Amino acid sequence: MKKVKNYKRSSKAREDAKQKNQQMRRRRKKRKYMLYYILILIIILTTTISLSLTVFFNIENIEVKNPYPYTADEIISASGLELGDNLIRTRLGEIEKKILKNCINLDEVHANRKFPNTLSITCVIATIKYCCQKPDGSYIYISNSGRVIDIDQAEAFDGVLIISYDQLGDYKKGDYLQFSKDEKQKIDSIISGIENAQLKDITKISITKDKIEITYQNRILIEINNMSKIEYILMASAKIIDEYIGVNESGKILFDEVNQSIHFLP
């Protein structure tokens, strides 16, 4: 019968196996502690958030900047805020909307958190940007944000730009003009073009479906029938008025679409 020779495991093999087992135990232990750390972190975060929304960061002070023509108390009352409200849970956008709705002489409202316990409200009064002439001949005054400041004025104030718009609806004080995005962009482009051309004596702008007419010093009519050329037309018109038209002359400046040129007709 053949004998089987027994081989003893070398000391190096035993040491490698022992080291491997130790490494596996350390990894298991590390994973175990990692789970504990994650659980503890979740508990801490949950507790912190809960306390922040209930106990900490409550409003103890409400500061109001530039409340005129209202008082600070009137602005706070319009906002619906109360001391003790949570600063984090307070929705700033809703606060701004409430104030604008209730304070019709304001153009902008900006609410900001000041940790740990203060809410700051900054107000911007509505100022006249231009006025619109209604079909009945009366005027309404519009702010920088497109808000109606005043209505049913029999005459336009001196120095205020007049815009005659054939699709102007009925508005009351505090309303916002319900212009489409394209209509608002058209008006903004006209006013921007006038400012860039430094035409400071514009007295009236008439906007219809087919064309735009801009009146300079109640004596020169600038006709615009292509909005894409408005910057060019107004810059060229300013040059013509400054260099070629006498101070007592009147007439019309128009853009020749075919020849891409500007002409003055006395």
XYZ file of N, CA and C in Angstrom:
798
model
N 0.853 -1.195 0.000
C 0.000 0.000 0.000
C 0.881 1.235 0.000
N 0.470 2.258 -0.889
C 1.306 3.443 -1.059
C 1.057 4.421 0.062
N 2.115 4.882 0.660
C 1.988 5.852 1.757
C 1.824 7.263 1.183
N 0.925 8.066 1.863
C 0.716 9.480 1.491
C 1.534 10.333 2.412
N 2.319 11.133 1.824
C 3.203 11.961 2.619
C 2.459 13.197 3.092
N 2.523 13.486 4.355
C 1.894 14.684 4.931
C 2.850 15.875 4.810
N 2.241 17.003 4.325
C 3.035 18.232 4.225
C 2.520 19.236 5.250
N 3.393 19.788 6.010
C 3.028 20.814 6.987
C 2.956 22.192 6.282
N 1.907 22.979 6.650
C 1.780 24.337 6.099
C 2.945 25.181 6.585
N 3.529 25.881 5.674
C 4.680 26.701 6.043
C 4.252 27.843 6.945
N 5.168 28.361 7.689
C 4.874 29.491 8.601
C 4.446 30.725 7.820
N 4.995 30.913 6.618
C 4.619 32.081 5.807
C 3.158 32.009 5.374
N 2.698 30.814 4.992
C 1.301 30.642 4.576
C 0.364 30.923 5.734
N 0.749 30.425 6.931
C -0.104 30.690 8.102
C -0.168 32.179 8.417
N 0.954 32.842 8.271
C 0.997 34.300 8.562
C 0.148 35.078 7.560
N 0.195 34.678 6.274
C -0.614 35.354 5.247
C -2.101 35.174 5.508
N -2.491 33.955 5.888
C -3.909 33.691 6.171
C -4.377 34.504 7.367
N -3.520 34.552 8.399
C -3.862 35.323 9.603
C -4.025 36.805 9.277
N -3.110 37.310 8.458
C -3.175 38.724 8.086
C -4.430 39.019 7.253
N -4.775 38.063 6.380
C -5.973 38.243 5.553
C -7.234 38.274 6.399
N -7.284 37.381 7.399
C -8.442 37.360 8.297
C -8.548 38.660 9.092
N -7.408 39.180 9.529
C -7.406 40.436 10.282
C -7.897 41.594 9.414
N -7.470 41.596 8.170
C -7.918 42.655 7.261
C -9.422 42.585 7.029
N -9.953 41.391 6.886
C -11.396 41.229 6.693
C -12.160 41.699 7.916
N -11.625 41.362 9.129
C -12.299 41.808 10.358
C -12.272 43.336 10.474
N -11.125 43.935 10.089
C -11.037 45.394 10.168
C -12.014 46.061 9.203
N -12.150 45.490 7.998
C -13.097 46.051 7.026
C -14.530 45.944 7.514
N -14.878 44.787 8.083
C -16.238 44.625 8.622
C -16.501 45.612 9.754
N -15.482 45.787 10.603
C -15.606 46.708 11.729
C -15.751 48.155 11.242
N -14.965 48.472 10.196
C -15.027 49.829 9.637
C -16.397 50.113 9.027
N -16.938 49.129 8.280
C -18.272 49.300 7.694
C -19.325 49.469 8.774
N -19.165 48.710 9.855
C -20.114 48.783 10.959
C -20.120 50.173 11.587
N -18.888 50.714 11.825
C -18.799 52.053 12.408
C -19.300 53.112 11.439
N -19.064 52.910 10.135
C -19.524 53.868 9.138
C -21.046 53.986 9.151
N -21.720 52.847 9.294
C -23.178 52.868 9.384
C -23.634 53.627 10.625
N -22.935 53.433 11.743
C -23.266 54.168 12.965
C -23.088 55.672 12.750
N -21.979 56.061 12.111
C -21.711 57.482 11.880
C -22.785 58.109 10.986
N -23.166 57.366 9.937
C -24.201 57.879 9.030
C -25.522 58.049 9.775
N -25.865 57.064 10.605
C -27.109 57.133 11.378
C -27.088 58.320 12.335
N -25.967 58.513 13.001
C -25.838 59.641 13.936
C -25.952 60.971 13.182
N -25.285 61.054 11.998
C -25.346 62.281 11.197
C -26.764 62.592 10.761
N -27.513 61.556 10.340
C -28.910 61.758 9.937
C -29.740 62.277 11.101
N -29.519 61.714 12.270
C -30.255 62.158 13.459
C -29.935 63.614 13.785
N -28.640 63.954 13.701
C -28.230 65.339 14.004
C -28.843 66.313 12.999
N -28.777 65.964 11.690
C -29.332 66.845 10.661
C -30.839 67.010 10.821
N -31.516 65.904 11.073
C -32.973 65.951 11.243
C -33.345 66.826 12.436
N -32.631 66.658 13.524
C -32.897 67.454 14.730
C -32.619 68.929 14.483
N -31.478 69.208 13.786
C -31.120 70.598 13.507
C -32.154 71.278 12.620
N -32.581 70.574 11.563
C -33.592 71.138 10.667
C -34.902 71.375 11.406
N -35.297 70.405 12.216
C -36.542 70.521 12.970
C -36.504 71.714 13.921
N -35.386 71.857 14.621
C -35.248 72.986 15.547
C -35.191 74.310 14.798
N -34.526 74.319 13.616
C -34.422 75.554 12.835
C -35.786 76.029 12.348
N -36.674 75.077 12.076
C -38.000 75.422 11.558
C -39.028 75.653 12.654
N -38.638 75.405 13.890
C -39.606 75.553 14.984
C -39.098 76.449 16.110
N -37.904 76.193 16.589
C -37.399 76.899 17.780
C -36.418 78.010 17.416
N -35.428 77.682 16.570
C -34.411 78.664 16.209
C -34.869 79.532 15.045
N -34.170 80.651 14.832
C -34.353 81.543 13.683
C -35.786 82.076 13.552
N -36.400 82.398 14.642
C -37.691 83.060 14.586
C -37.487 84.571 14.443
N -38.421 85.225 13.772
C -38.287 86.656 13.490
C -38.517 87.469 14.760
N -37.493 88.192 15.152
C -37.592 89.083 16.314
C -37.564 90.552 15.904
N -37.157 90.789 14.650
C -37.064 92.176 14.186
C -37.399 92.248 12.701
N -38.236 93.217 12.318
C -38.561 93.461 10.908
C -38.137 94.888 10.589
N -37.146 95.023 9.703
C -36.685 96.351 9.329
C -37.193 96.704 7.939
N -37.631 97.945 7.789
C -38.194 98.414 6.521
C -37.382 99.605 6.037
N -36.864 99.505 4.818
C -36.077 100.586 4.231
C -36.887 101.270 3.133
N -36.849 102.588 3.106
C -37.519 103.406 2.087
C -39.020 103.111 1.974
N -39.758 103.170 3.066
C -41.189 102.840 2.979
C -42.044 103.921 2.309
N -41.525 105.136 2.171
C -42.306 106.259 1.625
C -42.967 105.878 0.292
N -44.232 106.230 0.110
C -45.096 107.125 0.888
C -45.860 106.450 2.029
N -45.471 105.262 2.410
C -46.117 104.553 3.506
C -45.222 104.608 4.742
N -45.768 104.203 5.875
C -44.958 104.069 7.075
C -44.445 102.631 7.164
N -43.443 102.440 7.999
C -42.897 101.085 8.182
C -43.970 100.142 8.711
N -44.803 100.644 9.620
C -45.875 99.805 10.184
C -46.877 99.394 9.102
N -47.166 100.300 8.174
C -48.105 99.977 7.095
C -47.523 98.908 6.162
N -46.226 98.986 5.904
C -45.580 97.981 5.061
C -45.614 96.617 5.749
N -45.306 96.593 7.044
C -45.311 95.331 7.799
C -46.717 94.736 7.833
N -47.713 95.603 8.046
C -49.099 95.126 8.073
C -49.497 94.548 6.713
N -49.070 95.207 5.638
C -49.397 94.726 4.291
C -48.728 93.395 3.987
N -47.582 93.145 4.610
C -46.836 91.906 4.341
C -47.473 90.682 4.984
N -48.246 90.909 6.064
C -48.829 89.792 6.793
C -47.860 89.144 7.772
N -46.659 89.696 7.900
C -45.657 89.140 8.819
C -46.001 89.468 10.272
N -45.570 88.573 11.154
C -45.704 88.799 12.586
C -44.419 88.371 13.277
N -44.100 89.081 14.361
C -42.945 88.660 15.140
C -43.183 87.259 15.679
N -42.157 86.440 15.616
C -42.292 85.051 16.029
C -42.419 84.089 14.875
N -42.739 84.618 13.667
C -42.756 83.754 12.479
C -41.352 83.211 12.236
N -41.302 82.009 11.683
C -39.986 81.412 11.433
C -39.337 82.047 10.206
N -38.085 82.450 10.364
C -37.371 83.160 9.305
C -37.129 82.268 8.087
N -36.844 81.002 8.313
C -36.546 80.093 7.205
C -37.822 79.716 6.450
N -38.885 79.481 7.186
C -40.132 79.036 6.551
C -40.854 80.169 5.838
N -40.491 81.412 6.136
C -41.138 82.553 5.497
C -40.796 82.584 4.008
N -41.806 82.642 3.154
C -41.608 82.673 1.709
C -41.483 84.117 1.243
N -40.279 84.491 0.865
C -39.989 85.879 0.547
C -40.789 86.369 -0.658
N -40.937 85.532 -1.672
C -41.686 85.924 -2.864
C -43.133 86.277 -2.546
N -43.752 85.508 -1.667
C -45.141 85.781 -1.283
C -45.242 87.085 -0.502
N -44.241 87.345 0.362
C -44.226 88.594 1.120
C -44.165 89.785 0.168
N -43.299 89.706 -0.828
C -43.149 90.795 -1.795
C -44.449 91.017 -2.570
N -45.092 89.935 -2.993
C -46.346 90.047 -3.747
C -47.450 90.676 -2.907
N -47.536 90.304 -1.645
C -48.564 90.861 -0.756
C -48.387 92.362 -0.590
N -47.140 92.786 -0.390
C -46.884 94.211 -0.188
C -47.221 94.989 -1.454
N -46.800 94.495 -2.606
C -47.090 95.184 -3.865
C -48.591 95.260 -4.130
N -49.297 94.213 -3.776
C -50.749 94.206 -3.985
C -51.442 95.238 -3.104
N -50.992 95.364 -1.871
C -51.654 96.246 -0.913
C -51.114 97.672 -0.917
N -49.937 97.874 -1.480
C -49.317 99.206 -1.505
C -49.109 99.607 -2.959
N -50.124 100.230 -3.545
C -50.141 100.440 -4.992
C -49.204 101.551 -5.450
N -48.620 102.295 -4.532
C -47.679 103.348 -4.914
C -46.235 102.871 -4.918
N -46.036 101.581 -4.747
C -44.691 101.016 -4.797
C -44.477 100.314 -6.130
N -43.227 100.351 -6.597
C -42.879 99.714 -7.868
C -42.178 98.384 -7.647
N -41.351 98.320 -6.602
C -40.603 97.097 -6.314
C -40.535 96.893 -4.802
N -40.459 95.623 -4.406
C -40.252 95.257 -3.002
C -39.267 94.101 -2.966
N -38.259 94.210 -2.101
C -37.255 93.155 -1.974
C -37.160 92.738 -0.503
N -37.474 91.466 -0.235
C -37.405 90.919 1.122
C -36.182 90.012 1.239
N -35.445 90.156 2.344
C -34.236 89.361 2.555
C -34.139 88.906 4.006
N -33.581 87.723 4.192
C -33.333 87.208 5.542
C -31.991 87.701 6.053
N -31.953 88.099 7.319
C -30.708 88.451 7.994
C -30.624 87.605 9.255
N -29.874 86.530 9.152
C -29.784 85.611 10.277
C -29.030 86.245 11.436
N -29.449 85.965 12.691
C -30.338 84.848 13.044
C -31.819 85.196 13.174
N -32.213 86.497 13.215
C -33.595 86.771 13.613
C -34.225 88.005 12.958
N -33.676 88.480 11.843
C -34.184 89.717 11.245
C -34.628 89.490 9.808
N -35.775 90.077 9.454
C -36.222 90.083 8.067
C -36.203 91.530 7.580
N -35.519 91.757 6.471
C -35.349 93.109 5.928
C -36.217 93.284 4.691
N -36.935 94.418 4.620
C -37.799 94.743 3.481
C -37.352 96.078 2.904
N -37.004 96.080 1.619
C -36.609 97.314 0.936
C -37.663 97.662 -0.113
N -38.155 98.899 -0.070
C -39.225 99.339 -0.971
C -38.683 100.343 -1.990
N -39.257 100.321 -3.182
C -38.915 101.282 -4.233
C -40.208 101.947 -4.685
N -40.276 103.257 -4.522
C -41.497 103.983 -4.883
C -41.692 103.992 -6.399
N -42.931 103.953 -6.831
C -43.238 104.003 -8.261
C -43.068 105.429 -8.766
N -42.261 105.618 -9.798
C -42.058 106.931 -10.404
C -42.446 106.880 -11.875
N -42.822 108.024 -12.412
C -43.341 108.089 -13.774
C -42.244 107.820 -14.805
N -42.508 106.901 -15.722
C -41.624 106.658 -16.859
C -42.195 107.294 -18.120
N -43.500 107.166 -18.308
C -44.191 107.791 -19.428
C -45.682 107.800 -19.124
N -46.453 108.445 -19.982
C -47.906 108.409 -19.834
C -48.523 107.918 -21.130
N -49.709 107.328 -21.016
C -50.434 106.825 -22.185
C -51.719 107.615 -22.369
N -52.002 107.928 -23.597
C -53.238 108.626 -23.902
C -54.316 107.617 -24.273
N -55.429 107.683 -23.575
C -56.531 106.770 -23.829
C -57.362 107.264 -25.014
N -58.204 106.403 -25.574
C -59.047 106.823 -26.699
C -59.933 108.028 -26.393
N -60.307 108.213 -25.103
C -61.149 109.365 -24.752
C -60.348 110.650 -24.573
N -59.028 110.583 -24.764
C -58.191 111.773 -24.664
C -57.529 111.971 -23.316
N -57.947 111.241 -22.296
C -57.342 111.379 -20.970
C -56.034 110.594 -20.900
N -55.293 110.804 -19.812
C -53.968 110.210 -19.694
C -53.851 109.342 -18.445
N -53.110 108.254 -18.581
C -52.731 107.460 -17.420
C -51.208 107.422 -17.359
N -50.681 107.395 -16.133
C -49.230 107.481 -15.948
C -48.666 106.128 -15.540
N -47.569 105.767 -16.184
C -46.990 104.431 -16.046
C -45.608 104.525 -15.405
N -45.325 103.570 -14.501
C -44.044 103.532 -13.799
C -43.012 102.710 -14.568
N -41.812 102.616 -14.009
C -40.743 101.840 -14.642
C -41.092 100.364 -14.774
N -41.882 99.838 -13.849
C -42.242 98.417 -13.898
C -43.531 98.169 -14.677
N -44.089 99.240 -15.268
C -45.332 99.086 -16.021
C -46.571 99.176 -15.165
N -46.457 99.799 -13.992
C -47.597 99.937 -13.085
C -48.294 101.277 -13.299
N -49.617 101.268 -13.214
C -50.394 102.486 -13.396
C -50.323 103.316 -12.112
N -49.703 104.492 -12.216
C -49.543 105.364 -11.052
C -50.745 106.273 -10.868
N -51.257 106.810 -11.979
C -52.395 107.729 -11.912
C -53.252 107.538 -13.152
N -54.519 107.907 -13.053
C -55.457 107.703 -14.158
C -56.311 108.949 -14.370
N -56.960 108.996 -15.544
C -57.974 110.007 -15.867
C -57.483 111.440 -15.693
N -56.245 111.699 -16.075
C -55.728 113.066 -16.059
C -56.095 113.755 -17.375
N -56.616 114.973 -17.284
C -57.082 115.669 -18.483
C -55.932 116.110 -19.372
N -54.776 116.412 -18.763
C -53.628 116.886 -19.528
C -52.375 116.120 -19.126
N -51.433 116.103 -20.046
C -50.151 115.462 -19.747
C -49.255 116.442 -18.999
N -48.503 115.936 -18.030
C -47.570 116.785 -17.300
C -46.433 117.219 -18.219
N -45.927 118.413 -17.980
C -44.806 118.919 -18.775
C -43.579 118.008 -18.616
N -42.944 117.714 -19.746
C -41.717 116.936 -19.707
C -41.907 115.435 -19.653
N -43.160 114.989 -19.598
C -43.424 113.545 -19.543
C -43.682 113.022 -20.950
N -43.006 111.953 -21.294
C -43.176 111.333 -22.602
C -44.587 110.773 -22.743
N -45.239 111.064 -23.868
C -46.602 110.597 -24.123
C -46.559 109.457 -25.133
N -47.217 108.367 -24.810
C -47.351 107.250 -25.737
C -48.826 107.036 -26.039
N -49.174 107.151 -27.295
C -50.536 106.891 -27.737
C -50.590 105.474 -28.299
N -51.372 104.629 -27.643
C -51.409 103.209 -28.013
C -52.834 102.844 -28.378
N -53.029 102.368 -29.605
C -54.392 102.160 -30.097
C -55.104 100.972 -29.465
N -54.375 100.124 -28.706
C -55.007 98.966 -28.078
C -54.995 99.070 -26.541
N -54.955 100.275 -26.030
C -54.902 100.472 -24.581
C -56.259 100.165 -23.953
N -56.277 99.292 -22.951
C -57.530 98.920 -22.288
C -57.843 99.831 -21.110
N -58.816 99.421 -20.307
C -59.202 100.187 -19.121
C -58.401 99.695 -17.917
N -57.875 100.647 -17.163
C -57.063 100.308 -15.999
C -57.463 101.184 -14.820
N -57.179 100.663 -13.633
C -57.337 101.471 -12.428
C -55.975 101.615 -11.759
N -55.885 102.558 -10.849
C -54.608 102.847 -10.201
C -54.095 101.609 -9.469
N -52.807 101.315 -9.681
C -52.194 100.152 -9.056
C -52.127 98.940 -9.967
N -52.888 98.955 -11.074
C -52.836 97.855 -12.032
C -51.493 97.850 -12.768
N -51.195 96.721 -13.389
C -50.045 96.633 -14.284
C -50.558 96.548 -15.711
N -49.877 97.216 -16.632
C -50.285 97.151 -18.032
C -50.262 95.709 -18.517
N -51.342 95.298 -19.123
C -51.450 93.923 -19.608
C -50.994 93.821 -21.053
N -49.767 94.251 -21.277
C -49.201 94.135 -22.609
C -48.603 92.744 -22.789
N -48.632 92.282 -24.009
C -47.954 91.018 -24.311
C -46.446 91.246 -24.232
N -45.707 90.155 -24.226
C -44.247 90.258 -24.181
C -43.719 91.044 -25.373
N -44.292 90.812 -26.563
C -43.852 91.520 -27.767
C -44.172 93.010 -27.690
N -45.359 93.342 -27.162
C -45.751 94.747 -27.052
C -44.855 95.496 -26.066
N -44.602 94.855 -24.926
C -43.733 95.478 -23.934
C -42.318 95.652 -24.483
N -41.838 94.643 -25.200
C -40.506 94.719 -25.791
C -40.431 95.834 -26.826
N -41.531 96.038 -27.561
C -41.571 97.110 -28.560
C -41.439 98.477 -27.885
N -42.203 98.699 -26.822
C -42.138 99.979 -26.114
C -40.761 100.192 -25.501
N -40.220 99.154 -24.884
C -38.885 99.266 -24.286
C -37.831 99.579 -25.352
N -37.965 98.965 -26.524
C -37.008 99.207 -27.614
C -37.097 100.646 -28.117
N -38.318 101.169 -28.178
C -38.510 102.554 -28.634
C -37.864 103.523 -27.648
N -38.170 103.355 -26.384
C -37.627 104.261 -25.362
C -36.112 104.136 -25.287
N -35.605 102.904 -25.369
C -34.161 102.691 -25.349
C -33.496 103.340 -26.561
N -34.121 103.209 -27.726
C -33.574 103.821 -28.939
C -33.531 105.330 -28.847
N -34.575 105.917 -28.264
C -34.620 107.376 -28.085
C -33.498 107.831 -27.150
N -33.311 107.089 -26.065
C -32.263 107.444 -25.111
C -30.880 107.301 -25.730
N -30.642 106.230 -26.479
C -29.340 106.013 -27.102
C -29.031 107.075 -28.162
N -30.070 107.539 -28.857
C -29.881 108.578 -29.875
C -29.816 109.976 -29.257
N -30.081 110.048 -27.954
C -30.051 111.325 -27.222
C -31.042 112.332 -27.806
N -32.211 111.825 -28.179
C -33.306 112.693 -28.621
C -34.114 113.090 -27.384
N -33.717 114.186 -26.765
C -34.270 114.533 -25.454
C -35.595 115.281 -25.513
N -35.963 115.781 -26.671
C -37.180 116.591 -26.760
C -38.323 115.858 -27.454
N -38.400 114.561 -27.264
C -39.523 113.794 -27.812
C -40.776 114.120 -27.001
N -41.830 114.520 -27.678
C -43.053 114.913 -26.983
C -44.164 113.869 -27.085
N -44.089 113.007 -28.086
C -45.169 112.022 -28.220
C -44.704 110.832 -29.051
N -45.220 109.658 -28.687
C -44.999 108.433 -29.466
C -46.371 107.831 -29.764
N -46.652 107.608 -31.022
C -47.925 107.004 -31.419
C -47.640 105.601 -31.966
N -48.254 104.598 -31.339
C -48.025 103.204 -31.734
C -49.322 102.619 -32.284
N -49.287 102.213 -33.533
C -50.418 101.526 -34.143
C -49.934 100.178 -34.665
N -50.840 99.428 -35.222
C -50.492 98.094 -35.721
C -49.493 98.163 -36.862
N -49.614 99.216 -37.704
C -48.820 99.291 -38.932
C -47.518 100.070 -38.787
N -47.492 101.052 -37.901
C -46.302 101.898 -37.827
C -46.207 102.604 -36.475
N -45.059 103.253 -36.310
C -44.796 104.033 -35.102
C -44.418 105.437 -35.548
N -44.990 106.433 -34.893
C -44.652 107.818 -35.185
C -44.137 108.487 -33.908
N -42.960 109.075 -34.017
C -42.323 109.732 -32.871
C -42.234 111.225 -33.176
N -42.787 112.030 -32.294
C -42.826 113.479 -32.514
C -41.728 114.166 -31.714
N -40.942 114.967 -32.411
C -39.853 115.720 -31.791
C -40.244 117.194 -31.730
N -40.253 117.748 -30.519
C -40.556 119.171 -30.274
C -41.863 119.619 -30.925
N -42.811 118.720 -31.053
C -44.118 119.036 -31.642
C -44.014 119.617 -33.055
N -42.892 119.372 -33.759
C -42.732 119.946 -35.097
C -42.129 118.975 -36.112
N -41.475 117.917 -35.641
C -40.870 116.954 -36.569
C -41.381 115.557 -36.248
N -41.926 114.909 -37.247
C -42.473 113.555 -37.090
C -41.475 112.544 -37.650
N -41.052 111.619 -36.811
C -40.149 110.550 -37.241
C -40.985 109.284 -37.418
N -41.053 108.804 -38.648
C -41.891 107.643 -38.940
C -41.042 106.371 -38.974
N -41.500 105.354 -38.253
C -40.783 104.076 -38.200
C -41.735 102.970 -38.630
N -41.421 102.341 -39.737
C -42.255 101.243 -40.221
C -41.507 99.914 -40.230
N -40.335 99.902 -39.601
C -39.538 98.676 -39.518
C -38.828 98.666 -38.162
N -39.335 97.868 -37.213
C -38.785 97.856 -35.852
C -37.342 97.361 -35.826
N -36.968 96.533 -36.778
C -35.598 96.014 -36.790
C -34.582 97.109 -37.106
N -35.069 98.234 -37.674
C -34.182 99.342 -38.046
C -34.314 100.529 -37.098
N -34.977 100.350 -35.972
C -35.298 101.494 -35.117
C -34.060 102.221 -34.605
N -33.031 101.468 -34.211
C -31.810 102.107 -33.708
C -31.177 102.964 -34.803
N -31.076 102.415 -36.010
C -30.487 103.143 -37.138
C -31.307 104.381 -37.485
N -32.636 104.220 -37.538
C -33.506 105.346 -37.911
C -33.392 106.475 -36.898
N -33.402 106.149 -35.614
C -33.358 107.191 -34.588
C -31.987 107.861 -34.523
N -30.917 107.084 -34.682
C -29.584 107.687 -34.679
C -29.422 108.617 -35.885
N -29.886 108.167 -37.052
C -29.795 109.000 -38.253
C -30.682 110.231 -38.122
N -31.871 110.068 -37.531
C -32.781 111.202 -37.339
C -32.153 112.255 -36.434
N -31.493 111.807 -35.376
C -30.838 112.738 -34.462
C -29.761 113.543 -35.186
N -29.022 112.897 -36.074
C -27.971 113.581 -36.837
C -28.578 114.594 -37.811
N -29.652 114.190 -38.479
C -30.320 115.098 -39.423
C -30.867 116.317 -38.696
N -31.524 116.096 -37.558
C -32.093 117.209 -36.792
C -30.997 118.151 -36.321
N -29.892 117.580 -35.874
C -28.804 118.389 -35.321
C -28.047 119.165 -36.391
N -27.885 118.581 -37.587
C -26.990 119.179 -38.582
C -27.697 119.826 -39.775
N -28.932 119.396 -40.095
C -29.528 119.839 -41.347
C -30.887 120.534 -41.219
N -31.536 120.442 -40.083
C -32.869 121.028 -39.936
C -32.794 122.258 -39.035
N -33.354 123.353 -39.517
C -33.357 124.590 -38.737
C -34.259 124.480 -37.521
N -34.019 125.341 -36.548
C -34.758 125.275 -35.276
C -36.239 125.605 -35.451
N -36.596 126.252 -36.557
C -38.006 126.611 -36.779
C -38.658 125.769 -37.870
N -37.902 124.867 -38.465
C -38.459 124.027 -39.523
C -39.312 122.896 -38.943
N -40.256 122.446 -39.729
C -41.089 121.302 -39.353
C -41.212 120.376 -40.547
N -41.577 119.139 -40.297
C -41.726 118.187 -41.386
C -41.672 116.754 -40.887
N -41.324 115.853 -41.800
C -41.336 114.427 -41.478
C -40.012 113.786 -41.892
N -39.507 112.912 -41.022
C -38.350 112.092 -41.333
C -38.836 110.665 -41.534
N -38.460 110.070 -42.650
C -38.916 108.703 -42.907
C -37.798 107.858 -43.494
N -37.982 106.549 -43.365
C -36.995 105.574 -43.816
C -37.442 104.952 -45.124
N -36.577 105.054 -46.136
C -36.859 104.464 -47.442
C -36.390 103.007 -47.420
N -37.349 102.083 -47.339
C -37.040 100.660 -47.223
C -36.296 100.130 -48.449
N -36.659 100.642 -49.628
C -36.064 100.134 -50.854
C -34.590 100.522 -50.953
N -34.311 101.797 -50.723
C -32.953 102.290 -50.867
C -32.172 102.309 -49.556
N -32.846 101.875 -48.475
C -32.203 101.828 -47.167
C -31.582 103.184 -46.808
N -32.410 104.230 -46.921
C -31.909 105.585 -46.655
C -32.935 106.399 -45.873
N -32.463 107.476 -45.243
C -33.315 108.353 -44.425
C -33.530 109.661 -45.180
N -34.772 110.156 -45.166
C -35.104 111.405 -45.858
C -35.908 112.318 -44.950
N -35.714 113.642 -45.140
C -36.517 114.640 -44.442
C -37.398 115.353 -45.446
N -38.699 115.339 -45.192
C -39.651 116.038 -46.054
C -40.199 117.227 -45.307
N -39.831 118.469 -45.698
C -40.312 119.688 -45.018
C -41.819 119.811 -45.114
